[in-house]
Coordinates of C-alpha atoms in Angstrom, one line a residue:
M25 CA -72.9 184.4 -107.9
H26 CA -71.5 182.4 -105.8
M27 CA -71.4 183.0 -102.1
P28 CA -68.8 181.0 -99.7
T29 CA -70.9 178.8 -97.5
S30 CA -69.9 177.1 -93.7
P31 CA -71.4 173.9 -91.8
T32 CA -73.9 176.7 -89.6
S33 CA -75.3 178.6 -92.6
S34 CA -74.5 181.2 -95.9
L35 CA -76.4 183.6 -94.1
L36 CA -73.9 183.9 -91.3
T37 CA -70.9 184.0 -93.3
L38 CA -72.1 186.3 -95.7
L39 CA -72.7 188.8 -92.9
T40 CA -70.3 187.9 -90.5
A41 CA -67.7 188.1 -93.4
L42 CA -67.5 192.1 -93.2
T43 CA -66.2 191.6 -89.8
L44 CA -62.5 190.8 -90.5
L45 CA -62.7 194.7 -91.6
T46 CA -65.4 196.5 -89.0
A47 CA -65.2 194.8 -85.8
F48 CA -62.4 194.6 -83.8
G49 CA -60.9 197.4 -82.0
C50 CA -61.9 201.3 -80.7
D51 CA -58.0 203.5 -80.2
S52 CA -60.2 206.6 -79.2
G53 CA -63.0 205.1 -77.5
C54 CA -66.1 203.7 -78.2
K55 CA -69.3 204.8 -78.1
S56 CA -71.9 203.4 -76.0
N57 CA -73.2 200.2 -76.5
S58 CA -77.0 201.1 -75.6
G59 CA -77.8 199.7 -79.8
A60 CA -76.1 196.0 -78.6
A61 CA -78.4 195.9 -75.9
K62 CA -81.6 196.8 -77.1
L63 CA -80.8 194.5 -79.9
A64 CA -79.9 191.9 -77.3
S65 CA -83.4 192.7 -76.0
Y66 CA -85.2 191.4 -78.8
F67 CA -83.7 188.1 -78.7
P68 CA -85.1 185.2 -76.3
A69 CA -82.7 184.1 -72.7
D70 CA -82.6 180.4 -74.2
T71 CA -80.1 182.0 -77.5
E72 CA -78.2 179.3 -78.1
A73 CA -75.1 181.5 -79.2
A74 CA -74.7 185.2 -79.3
F75 CA -72.4 187.5 -81.7
V76 CA -71.9 191.4 -81.1
V77 CA -70.5 194.2 -82.6
P78 CA -71.5 197.1 -80.6
N79 CA -70.3 199.9 -83.6
L80 CA -69.4 198.6 -86.8
G81 CA -68.3 202.7 -88.1
Q82 CA -65.9 202.8 -84.6
A83 CA -64.6 199.4 -86.0
L84 CA -63.2 200.8 -89.1
L85 CA -61.4 203.7 -87.9
A86 CA -59.9 201.8 -85.2
I87 CA -58.8 199.4 -87.6
D88 CA -57.4 201.7 -90.1
A89 CA -55.7 203.9 -87.1
S90 CA -53.7 200.1 -85.9
L91 CA -53.1 199.9 -89.6
N92 CA -51.3 203.3 -89.8
S93 CA -49.8 203.5 -85.9
E94 CA -46.3 204.9 -85.8
A95 CA -45.4 201.4 -83.5
L96 CA -45.0 199.6 -87.4
D97 CA -42.1 199.2 -89.3
V98 CA -42.9 200.1 -92.6
P99 CA -42.1 196.5 -94.3
T100 CA -45.2 195.4 -92.2
R101 CA -47.6 198.7 -92.5
R102 CA -46.9 197.6 -96.3
R103 CA -47.8 193.9 -95.6
Q104 CA -50.6 194.6 -93.9
Q105 CA -51.9 197.3 -96.6
V106 CA -51.2 194.8 -98.9
R107 CA -53.3 191.8 -97.1
L108 CA -56.1 194.6 -96.5
Q109 CA -56.7 194.9 -100.2
E110 CA -57.2 191.6 -100.3
L111 CA -59.5 191.3 -97.8
A112 CA -61.7 194.0 -99.0
A113 CA -61.2 192.9 -102.8
S114 CA -62.6 189.5 -101.8
F115 CA -65.5 190.8 -99.9
T116 CA -65.8 193.7 -102.7
E117 CA -66.4 189.7 -104.9
H118 CA -69.2 188.2 -102.7
A119 CA -71.0 191.3 -101.7
S120 CA -70.9 193.7 -104.7
F121 CA -69.2 196.8 -102.8
D122 CA -66.3 198.1 -101.2
P123 CA -66.3 198.1 -98.1
T124 CA -64.2 200.5 -97.1
D125 CA -66.1 202.9 -99.0
P126 CA -68.9 204.4 -96.5
E127 CA -70.8 205.5 -99.4
A128 CA -71.2 202.0 -100.7
W129 CA -72.4 201.5 -97.1
A130 CA -75.1 204.1 -97.6
A131 CA -76.4 202.8 -100.8
R132 CA -77.5 200.0 -100.0
G133 CA -79.3 200.8 -97.1
L134 CA -76.2 200.0 -94.4
K135 CA -75.7 202.4 -91.4
L136 CA -72.8 202.1 -89.4
D137 CA -72.8 204.2 -87.3
G138 CA -74.5 201.1 -85.3
A139 CA -74.8 197.4 -84.0
L140 CA -74.9 194.4 -85.4
F141 CA -76.6 190.9 -83.1
G142 CA -76.9 187.8 -84.0
G143 CA -77.5 184.8 -82.4
M144 CA -78.7 180.9 -82.9
V145 CA -82.8 180.8 -82.0
Q146 CA -84.3 177.2 -80.8
G147 CA -81.3 175.9 -83.9
A148 CA -81.8 178.7 -86.5
P149 CA -79.2 181.9 -87.3
I150 CA -80.7 185.0 -86.7
L151 CA -79.1 187.9 -87.7
C152 CA -79.8 191.5 -86.8
A153 CA -78.1 194.8 -89.0
P154 CA -78.2 199.0 -88.6
V155 CA -80.2 200.0 -91.1
S156 CA -80.2 203.9 -92.2
D157 CA -82.7 203.2 -95.5
A158 CA -85.2 200.4 -95.4
P159 CA -86.1 200.3 -99.3
K160 CA -82.5 200.6 -100.3
F161 CA -81.5 197.5 -98.2
D162 CA -84.6 195.9 -99.2
V163 CA -83.1 196.0 -102.8
F164 CA -79.7 195.4 -101.6
M165 CA -81.2 192.2 -100.5
I166 CA -83.4 191.4 -103.7
D167 CA -80.6 192.3 -106.3
T168 CA -77.8 190.8 -104.4
V169 CA -78.0 189.0 -101.6
G170 CA -81.1 186.5 -102.1
P171 CA -79.8 185.1 -105.4
A172 CA -76.3 184.7 -104.0
L173 CA -78.1 182.6 -101.3
E174 CA -80.4 181.0 -103.5
P175 CA -79.1 181.3 -107.3
S176 CA -81.6 178.9 -108.9
P177 CA -83.4 180.1 -111.6
A178 CA -86.5 179.5 -109.9
A179 CA -86.1 181.5 -106.5
G180 CA -87.7 184.6 -106.5
H181 CA -89.0 187.5 -103.8
R182 CA -92.2 187.3 -102.0
E183 CA -93.8 189.5 -99.2
E184 CA -96.2 188.4 -96.3
R185 CA -97.8 190.8 -93.6
V186 CA -97.5 189.4 -89.9
A187 CA -99.8 191.9 -87.9
D188 CA -97.4 194.7 -88.3
H189 CA -94.1 193.9 -89.7
T190 CA -93.4 192.7 -93.2
I191 CA -91.3 189.6 -94.0
H192 CA -89.5 189.7 -97.2
A193 CA -88.1 186.1 -98.2
Y194 CA -86.2 185.3 -101.2
G195 CA -86.3 181.4 -102.2
E196 CA -87.3 179.1 -99.7
S197 CA -84.4 179.4 -97.5
F198 CA -84.1 182.8 -96.8
A199 CA -86.2 185.6 -94.9
W200 CA -85.7 189.4 -93.4
T201 CA -87.2 191.9 -91.9
H202 CA -87.6 195.3 -90.4
R203 CA -87.8 196.2 -86.8
K204 CA -86.8 199.7 -85.3
G205 CA -84.1 200.7 -87.7
S206 CA -82.5 197.3 -87.8
A207 CA -83.1 194.7 -90.4
C208 CA -82.7 191.0 -89.3
A209 CA -82.6 188.1 -91.6
T210 CA -82.1 184.5 -91.0
S211 CA -81.2 181.6 -93.7
T212 CA -82.0 177.8 -93.0
A213 CA -79.8 176.6 -96.3
N214 CA -77.6 174.6 -93.6
L215 CA -78.9 174.5 -90.6
A216 CA -77.2 171.8 -88.4
D217 CA -79.8 171.3 -85.9
P218 CA -82.2 168.6 -87.8
N219 CA -84.8 169.5 -85.5
A220 CA -84.5 173.2 -86.3
E221 CA -87.5 175.5 -87.9
R222 CA -87.2 175.2 -92.0
I223 CA -89.8 177.9 -93.1
P224 CA -87.2 181.2 -92.8
T225 CA -90.3 183.1 -92.4
T226 CA -92.1 181.4 -89.8
I227 CA -88.7 181.8 -87.8
L228 CA -88.9 185.5 -88.4
A229 CA -92.7 185.7 -87.4
N230 CA -91.9 183.9 -83.8
F231 CA -89.1 185.9 -83.6
L232 CA -91.1 188.9 -84.1
K233 CA -93.6 187.9 -81.3
G234 CA -90.3 188.8 -78.8
P235 CA -89.4 187.1 -75.5
G236 CA -91.3 188.4 -73.5
D237 CA -90.0 188.7 -70.0
A238 CA -87.6 186.4 -70.4
P239 CA -85.2 188.1 -73.3
L240 CA -81.0 187.8 -73.2
S241 CA -80.5 191.5 -71.9
K242 CA -82.2 190.3 -68.8
L243 CA -80.1 187.2 -68.6
A244 CA -77.4 187.0 -65.7
A245 CA -74.5 185.2 -67.1
Y246 CA -74.9 187.7 -70.4
Q247 CA -75.2 190.7 -68.5
H248 CA -72.3 189.6 -66.6
F249 CA -70.4 189.3 -70.5
E250 CA -70.8 192.2 -71.2
K251 CA -69.6 193.8 -68.1
E252 CA -66.3 191.8 -67.9
A253 CA -66.0 191.6 -71.2
L254 CA -68.1 193.3 -73.7
A255 CA -67.4 196.5 -72.3
Q256 CA -64.8 198.7 -74.4
S257 CA -64.9 195.6 -77.1
L258 CA -65.7 195.8 -80.4
F259 CA -66.2 192.3 -81.1
G260 CA -68.4 189.6 -78.9
L261 CA -69.4 186.2 -78.5
F262 CA -71.1 185.0 -76.0
L263 CA -72.6 181.1 -75.4
P264 CA -74.6 180.4 -72.0
A265 CA -73.6 177.3 -70.4
T266 CA -75.6 174.2 -71.5
P267 CA -74.5 170.7 -72.1
A268 CA -74.6 171.7 -76.1
L269 CA -71.6 173.5 -75.7
A270 CA -70.3 169.6 -75.5
R271 CA -71.0 169.0 -78.6
N272 CA -69.5 172.0 -80.0
S273 CA -66.5 171.9 -81.5
L274 CA -64.9 175.5 -80.6
W275 CA -65.7 175.1 -76.7
S276 CA -64.6 171.1 -76.4
A277 CA -61.7 171.7 -75.2
F278 CA -63.1 173.5 -72.3
V279 CA -65.7 171.1 -71.4
P280 CA -64.9 167.3 -69.4
E281 CA -66.0 164.5 -71.2
E282 CA -69.9 163.8 -71.2
G283 CA -71.4 161.3 -69.0
T284 CA -68.7 162.2 -65.9
E285 CA -68.7 164.1 -62.7
A286 CA -66.5 166.6 -64.2
F287 CA -68.6 167.5 -66.8
D288 CA -72.2 168.1 -64.0
A289 CA -69.5 170.1 -62.6
F290 CA -68.5 172.5 -65.1
F291 CA -72.3 172.7 -66.3
K292 CA -73.2 173.4 -62.3
E293 CA -70.6 175.7 -61.4
T294 CA -70.5 177.6 -65.1
T295 CA -72.3 179.8 -66.5
G296 CA -71.4 180.7 -70.2
I297 CA -68.2 181.2 -72.1
G298 CA -67.8 184.6 -74.3
T299 CA -64.9 185.9 -76.5
T300 CA -64.0 189.5 -77.4
L301 CA -61.5 191.6 -79.4
S302 CA -60.5 195.1 -78.7
I303 CA -58.0 197.7 -79.3
Q304 CA -56.2 200.3 -76.8
N305 CA -52.6 201.7 -76.7
D306 CA -52.2 199.5 -79.7
I307 CA -52.7 196.6 -77.9
L308 CA -54.5 194.2 -79.5
R309 CA -56.9 192.0 -77.0
W310 CA -58.1 188.6 -77.3
R311 CA -60.4 188.0 -74.2
L312 CA -62.2 184.6 -72.9
W313 CA -64.3 184.9 -70.6
I314 CA -65.9 181.7 -68.0
G315 CA -68.3 182.8 -65.8
A316 CA -68.5 181.6 -62.3
N317 CA -72.0 180.4 -61.0
T318 CA -71.2 182.2 -57.5
S319 CA -74.6 180.9 -56.2
A320 CA -73.5 177.1 -56.6
S321 CA -69.7 177.3 -55.2
G322 CA -70.2 180.1 -53.0
E323 CA -68.6 183.7 -52.8
A324 CA -66.3 184.4 -56.4
G325 CA -63.2 184.7 -54.2
T326 CA -63.4 180.4 -54.0
S327 CA -61.7 180.4 -57.5
P328 CA -57.8 179.3 -57.1
L329 CA -57.1 182.3 -59.1
S330 CA -57.4 184.2 -55.5
V331 CA -55.0 186.5 -55.0
A332 CA -51.7 185.7 -52.5
E333 CA -51.2 187.7 -49.2
H334 CA -47.8 188.4 -50.4
T335 CA -45.8 191.0 -52.5
L336 CA -42.5 190.7 -53.9
P337 CA -40.3 193.8 -55.9
W338 CA -40.5 191.9 -59.3
A339 CA -38.8 194.6 -60.5
R340 CA -35.7 193.9 -60.1
F341 CA -36.5 190.9 -62.2
A342 CA -38.2 192.3 -64.8
T343 CA -35.6 194.4 -66.4
D344 CA -35.2 195.6 -70.5
E345 CA -33.0 192.2 -71.0
T346 CA -36.1 190.2 -70.0
L347 CA -37.0 188.1 -73.2
L348 CA -39.6 185.7 -71.7
A349 CA -41.5 185.8 -68.3
A350 CA -44.0 184.3 -66.1
R351 CA -45.5 184.8 -62.9
T352 CA -48.1 183.2 -60.5
S353 CA -49.9 185.1 -57.4
M354 CA -52.5 182.9 -56.0
R355 CA -53.2 182.2 -52.7
P356 CA -51.2 178.7 -51.7
D357 CA -54.2 177.4 -49.5
D358 CA -56.7 177.8 -52.0
L359 CA -55.0 176.7 -54.4
W360 CA -54.5 173.2 -52.9
R361 CA -57.9 172.9 -51.2
Y362 CA -59.3 173.8 -54.7
S363 CA -57.2 171.2 -56.3
R364 CA -58.0 168.8 -53.4
E365 CA -61.9 169.0 -54.0
D366 CA -61.0 168.1 -57.7
L367 CA -59.9 164.6 -56.9
T368 CA -61.8 161.5 -56.8
E369 CA -62.2 160.6 -52.9
E370 CA -59.6 157.6 -54.0
D371 CA -57.0 160.3 -55.6
R372 CA -57.1 162.1 -52.4
R373 CA -56.6 159.1 -50.5
R374 CA -53.7 157.8 -52.2
L375 CA -52.4 161.8 -52.2
D376 CA -52.6 161.7 -48.2
E377 CA -50.6 158.5 -48.1
L378 CA -47.9 159.4 -50.7
F379 CA -47.4 162.3 -48.1
E380 CA -47.2 160.3 -44.7
S381 CA -44.6 157.9 -46.8
V382 CA -42.5 160.8 -47.7
R383 CA -42.6 161.6 -43.6
E384 CA -42.4 158.2 -42.0
I385 CA -39.5 156.9 -44.8
T386 CA -37.4 160.0 -44.2
D387 CA -35.1 160.6 -41.1
Y388 CA -36.0 164.3 -41.4
H389 CA -39.6 163.8 -40.4
L390 CA -40.4 166.1 -44.0
D391 CA -43.8 166.9 -44.1
I392 CA -44.8 168.2 -47.8
K393 CA -48.0 170.2 -46.2
E394 CA -46.6 171.8 -42.9
D395 CA -43.1 172.6 -44.2
L396 CA -43.0 173.2 -48.0
I397 CA -47.2 174.1 -49.2
D398 CA -48.1 175.7 -46.1
N399 CA -44.6 178.1 -46.0
L400 CA -45.2 179.2 -50.0
S401 CA -46.4 182.7 -50.5
G402 CA -47.5 181.9 -54.0
Q403 CA -45.5 184.4 -55.4
L404 CA -43.3 182.6 -58.1
G405 CA -41.6 183.7 -61.2
L406 CA -39.7 182.8 -64.6
F407 CA -37.4 185.4 -66.5
V408 CA -35.7 184.7 -69.2
Y409 CA -32.7 187.2 -70.0
R410 CA -31.1 188.1 -73.8
G411 CA -28.5 185.7 -74.7
D412 CA -27.5 183.2 -77.5
E413 CA -30.2 180.9 -78.4
P414 CA -30.6 177.3 -77.7
V415 CA -29.5 174.9 -80.1
E416 CA -31.0 172.0 -81.2
G417 CA -29.7 168.3 -81.5
I418 CA -29.2 165.2 -79.7
L419 CA -28.1 167.4 -76.5
G420 CA -29.8 170.6 -77.4
F421 CA -31.7 170.5 -73.6
M422 CA -28.4 170.3 -71.9
T423 CA -26.7 172.8 -74.4
A424 CA -30.1 175.3 -74.1
L425 CA -29.1 175.0 -69.9
K426 CA -25.6 175.5 -70.1
E427 CA -26.4 178.6 -72.5
L428 CA -29.8 179.8 -71.5
R429 CA -29.8 183.1 -69.0
A430 CA -32.9 182.2 -66.5
L431 CA -33.5 182.6 -63.2
A432 CA -36.7 180.9 -61.1
I433 CA -38.1 182.4 -58.0
I434 CA -40.1 180.8 -55.2
Q435 CA -40.7 183.0 -52.6
F436 CA -41.6 181.8 -48.9
V437 CA -43.3 183.3 -46.1
D438 CA -40.9 182.4 -43.1
A439 CA -37.4 182.7 -43.6
Q440 CA -36.3 180.9 -41.2
K441 CA -38.7 177.8 -42.1
L442 CA -37.4 178.0 -45.4
E443 CA -33.9 177.3 -44.2
A444 CA -34.8 174.6 -42.4
L445 CA -36.2 172.6 -45.3
H446 CA -33.3 173.9 -47.5
T447 CA -31.2 172.2 -45.0
R448 CA -33.0 168.8 -44.5
M449 CA -33.2 169.1 -48.2
L450 CA -29.9 168.8 -49.0
R451 CA -29.0 166.4 -46.2
L452 CA -31.0 164.1 -48.1
I453 CA -30.0 164.4 -51.4
S454 CA -26.1 164.4 -50.2
E455 CA -27.0 160.6 -49.1
R456 CA -27.1 159.4 -52.5
P457 CA -23.8 158.0 -53.7
F458 CA -21.8 161.2 -55.5
I459 CA -23.5 163.6 -54.9
N460 CA -22.6 165.8 -51.7
L461 CA -24.2 169.5 -51.5
K462 CA -23.1 171.9 -49.9
E463 CA -24.4 175.4 -49.0
R464 CA -21.6 178.5 -48.9
P465 CA -22.0 182.4 -49.2
L466 CA -21.8 183.9 -52.4
R467 CA -18.5 185.4 -52.7
Q468 CA -18.8 188.8 -53.9
S469 CA -16.9 190.9 -56.5
D470 CA -14.2 192.4 -54.1
G471 CA -13.5 188.5 -52.6
T472 CA -15.6 188.9 -49.6
D473 CA -18.6 186.4 -48.6
A474 CA -21.8 187.8 -49.2
P475 CA -24.1 188.2 -45.1
D476 CA -27.2 187.7 -46.9
I477 CA -27.0 185.3 -49.7
T478 CA -25.8 181.6 -49.6
L479 CA -25.6 178.8 -53.1
V480 CA -25.5 175.5 -53.3
K481 CA -23.8 174.1 -56.4
H482 CA -22.1 170.9 -58.2
A483 CA -20.0 170.1 -61.5
L484 CA -23.1 167.7 -62.3
L485 CA -26.1 170.5 -62.0
P486 CA -26.8 172.7 -64.7
I487 CA -28.0 175.2 -62.5
T488 CA -27.3 177.2 -59.2
I489 CA -29.5 177.1 -56.2
Y490 CA -29.3 180.6 -54.3
R491 CA -30.8 181.1 -51.5
H492 CA -31.7 185.2 -50.2
G493 CA -33.9 185.6 -47.3
Q494 CA -37.3 184.6 -48.2
L495 CA -36.4 183.7 -51.3
L496 CA -35.3 180.2 -53.2
I497 CA -34.0 180.8 -56.1
F498 CA -32.9 178.4 -59.0
A499 CA -30.5 180.2 -62.1
T500 CA -28.5 178.8 -65.1
N501 CA -25.2 178.5 -64.8
A502 CA -24.5 181.0 -67.4
L503 CA -25.9 183.4 -65.2
S504 CA -22.6 184.2 -62.8
E505 CA -23.2 184.5 -59.1
N506 CA -22.6 188.3 -59.3
E507 CA -25.1 188.7 -61.6
V508 CA -27.6 187.1 -59.7
A509 CA -26.9 189.1 -56.3
A510 CA -27.4 192.2 -58.7
Y511 CA -30.8 191.0 -59.0
L512 CA -31.8 190.4 -56.2
R513 CA -30.4 193.2 -54.8
G514 CA -31.9 195.5 -57.2
Q515 CA -28.6 196.6 -58.7
R516 CA -28.9 195.2 -62.4
A517 CA -27.7 198.2 -64.4
A518 CA -30.5 197.4 -66.9
P519 CA -33.9 199.2 -66.1
P520 CA -36.9 197.9 -65.7
L521 CA -39.5 197.3 -68.4
S522 CA -41.5 200.0 -69.2
P523 CA -44.8 201.3 -70.7
K524 CA -42.4 203.1 -73.4
T525 CA -39.6 200.6 -73.7
S526 CA -42.3 197.4 -73.4
P527 CA -46.1 197.6 -73.6
L528 CA -46.5 194.0 -72.6
G529 CA -43.9 194.1 -70.2
A530 CA -44.0 196.5 -68.2
P531 CA -46.7 194.9 -65.7
F532 CA -44.4 191.9 -65.2
A533 CA -42.0 195.0 -63.3
S534 CA -44.7 197.1 -61.8
A535 CA -48.0 194.9 -60.7
D536 CA -48.4 193.0 -57.2
H537 CA -50.2 190.2 -58.8
L538 CA -50.0 189.0 -61.8
N539 CA -51.0 185.9 -63.8
A540 CA -49.1 185.8 -66.8
V541 CA -46.5 184.9 -69.7
F542 CA -44.8 187.1 -71.6
A543 CA -42.7 187.0 -74.6
R544 CA -40.9 189.3 -76.7
G545 CA -40.4 188.8 -81.0
E546 CA -36.5 188.2 -80.0
V547 CA -37.6 184.8 -78.6
T548 CA -40.5 183.5 -81.0
G549 CA -37.5 181.4 -82.8
F550 CA -37.0 179.4 -79.2
L551 CA -41.1 179.0 -78.8
D552 CA -41.5 177.4 -82.2
H553 CA -39.1 175.0 -81.1
L554 CA -41.0 174.0 -78.3
A555 CA -44.4 174.3 -80.3
D556 CA -46.0 175.6 -83.4
Y557 CA -45.8 179.6 -82.1
H558 CA -46.4 181.2 -85.4
D559 CA -49.4 179.4 -86.0
Y560 CA -51.1 180.9 -83.5
I561 CA -49.5 184.2 -83.2
P562 CA -48.4 186.6 -86.3
S563 CA -44.7 186.7 -87.2
D564 CA -44.6 190.8 -87.5
V565 CA -45.7 190.6 -83.7
E566 CA -42.9 192.2 -80.9
E567 CA -44.2 191.4 -78.0
T568 CA -46.8 188.6 -76.5
S569 CA -48.6 188.1 -73.1
A570 CA -51.8 185.7 -71.7
R571 CA -52.6 186.3 -68.6
M572 CA -55.3 184.9 -66.0
D573 CA -57.6 186.6 -64.0
A574 CA -60.6 186.1 -61.7
L575 CA -63.1 188.8 -61.6
K576 CA -66.2 188.9 -59.6
H577 CA -68.5 187.1 -61.8
G578 CA -65.8 184.6 -63.9
A579 CA -62.4 184.6 -64.9
V580 CA -60.9 186.0 -67.9
L581 CA -57.6 184.7 -69.8
D582 CA -56.6 187.7 -72.3
L583 CA -54.0 187.3 -75.7
N584 CA -52.5 190.6 -75.6
L585 CA -50.2 191.6 -79.0
Y586 CA -48.2 194.2 -79.5
P587 CA -48.7 196.3 -82.5
A588 CA -52.3 195.6 -82.6
G589 CA -51.7 196.4 -86.7
A590 CA -49.4 193.6 -87.2
A591 CA -52.2 191.1 -85.8
I592 CA -55.5 192.3 -86.2
L593 CA -56.0 191.0 -89.8
E594 CA -54.7 187.7 -88.9
V595 CA -56.8 187.4 -85.8
G596 CA -59.7 188.9 -87.6
A597 CA -59.3 186.2 -89.6
R598 CA -59.7 183.6 -86.8
A599 CA -62.5 185.4 -85.5
M600 CA -64.6 185.6 -88.3
G601 CA -63.8 181.1 -88.1
V602 CA -64.5 181.4 -84.8
V603 CA -68.6 182.8 -85.6
G604 CA -68.8 180.6 -88.3
G605 CA -67.6 177.5 -85.8
S606 CA -69.1 178.3 -82.6
V607 CA -72.4 178.3 -83.7
E608 CA -73.1 174.6 -84.9
F609 CA -74.6 172.5 -82.2
G610 CA -75.3 168.8 -83.0
G611 CA -72.9 168.0 -85.5
E612 CA -70.1 166.3 -85.2

């Protein structure tokens, strides 16, 4: 029998394959992660990567619930059931049992009500799985797993005694042992690290000695990952921040180029990176966690994601007509300071010279920092509403702007300073030939001028600029003046997004502070035109959102998909690829 291989190890491929069917979600509440915490205490603090499934049985139940949820339409439910059957059949072909049959697990000594925990220890993979019957498990390893990993006729089973433990070996590259209700196995078949130990029984013998006073469970970065990402999740992958991350294909996108100042700063300020999967209320969440070294950077609040001091009634704009939306709520002075610190001294000097030149060359003494940046509240939003989709072609962009129904909202702190800035900018632009921008009151449906809303409109511009108190609004011309006024005054007939009508869109209407993007399924055709959207998001997903949040010990980026059952199998396949690829250190 041939088992699939990976660049890391056949063992990880075999045992993590079951996560496609068992490692995602917890609709009815997950059991305690104490089993995973106990296994984490077996691994050393310098574990290069840790893979966690806190409870296999709960995950099976959650997957089944999501695939049979009423949130799925009938065609999607049928497609996903066929996909599940295909995955189960593939697993059965390799592992010789049906993963959807609890009795089949028990017959092989495997325990569903337990944690799965794996890690790369000194370049070698070790994976611990819950076991209910050690003799049955050993038979499964000897008769099925061993021959699959070591198909050579010369390979066979043998035992070695180390202290109070028995280490089983099959062939020259595969071994396992038992430890307090779990079986821990390793394989050296395809080690990426040339310096790693090559004898599997030696690897396990060293592992059985324990980590002493420095277990992974006591590593501060891992504890923060447990609390801020792994809690309430059924799958987790954690990597401590070491320079080895820079040579890992999965995380290289987050790591600056090696040998640069930014590279050194990254590993000074970052404690670790992790990802988790969970399901709650039919929402599948894939979380990326980046730990912050607060001892190096000061208080955790120095993050550029610090919350803006001001709020805005976003429910006026986040109506049920919304197809695509984006919001930010960051403290501008913190973001400005963080951005400047990230620049080189030369770049900061050039930026200051640019700002000074803008102030000096105009007759209006425009100070970008004082007049613009310091007056921003940090609340910004973009909303695209139902209407004709943009047309492709040579004039596609201009056509899109003409047909697109969209608003961009910027909130300022001081309305009078906004008015002064707006007036100076209009005068400055109007000095250009053929452009004469003038502000006028909005004309209301009854023919009178609005006392609280002004606008700037020009035949050459595809947008209209509105000013309303502390707000500056850029609206596409597909929205009439009275439609924009209705949004600004909260008089739009369409109700705000709510959990009942839009599980992922509701936060755009209710949250005071949010850094996120939201999209409904109706707009995915447009998103596909901008990027390969469906390369990342399954086509049956009705809503998608991505949001960033600053936590006490790090920052998280959450990708949320609704309904979960429409995405769980495809995302699960990607997650298994993450596990297979994330632990390859030192490779190309």
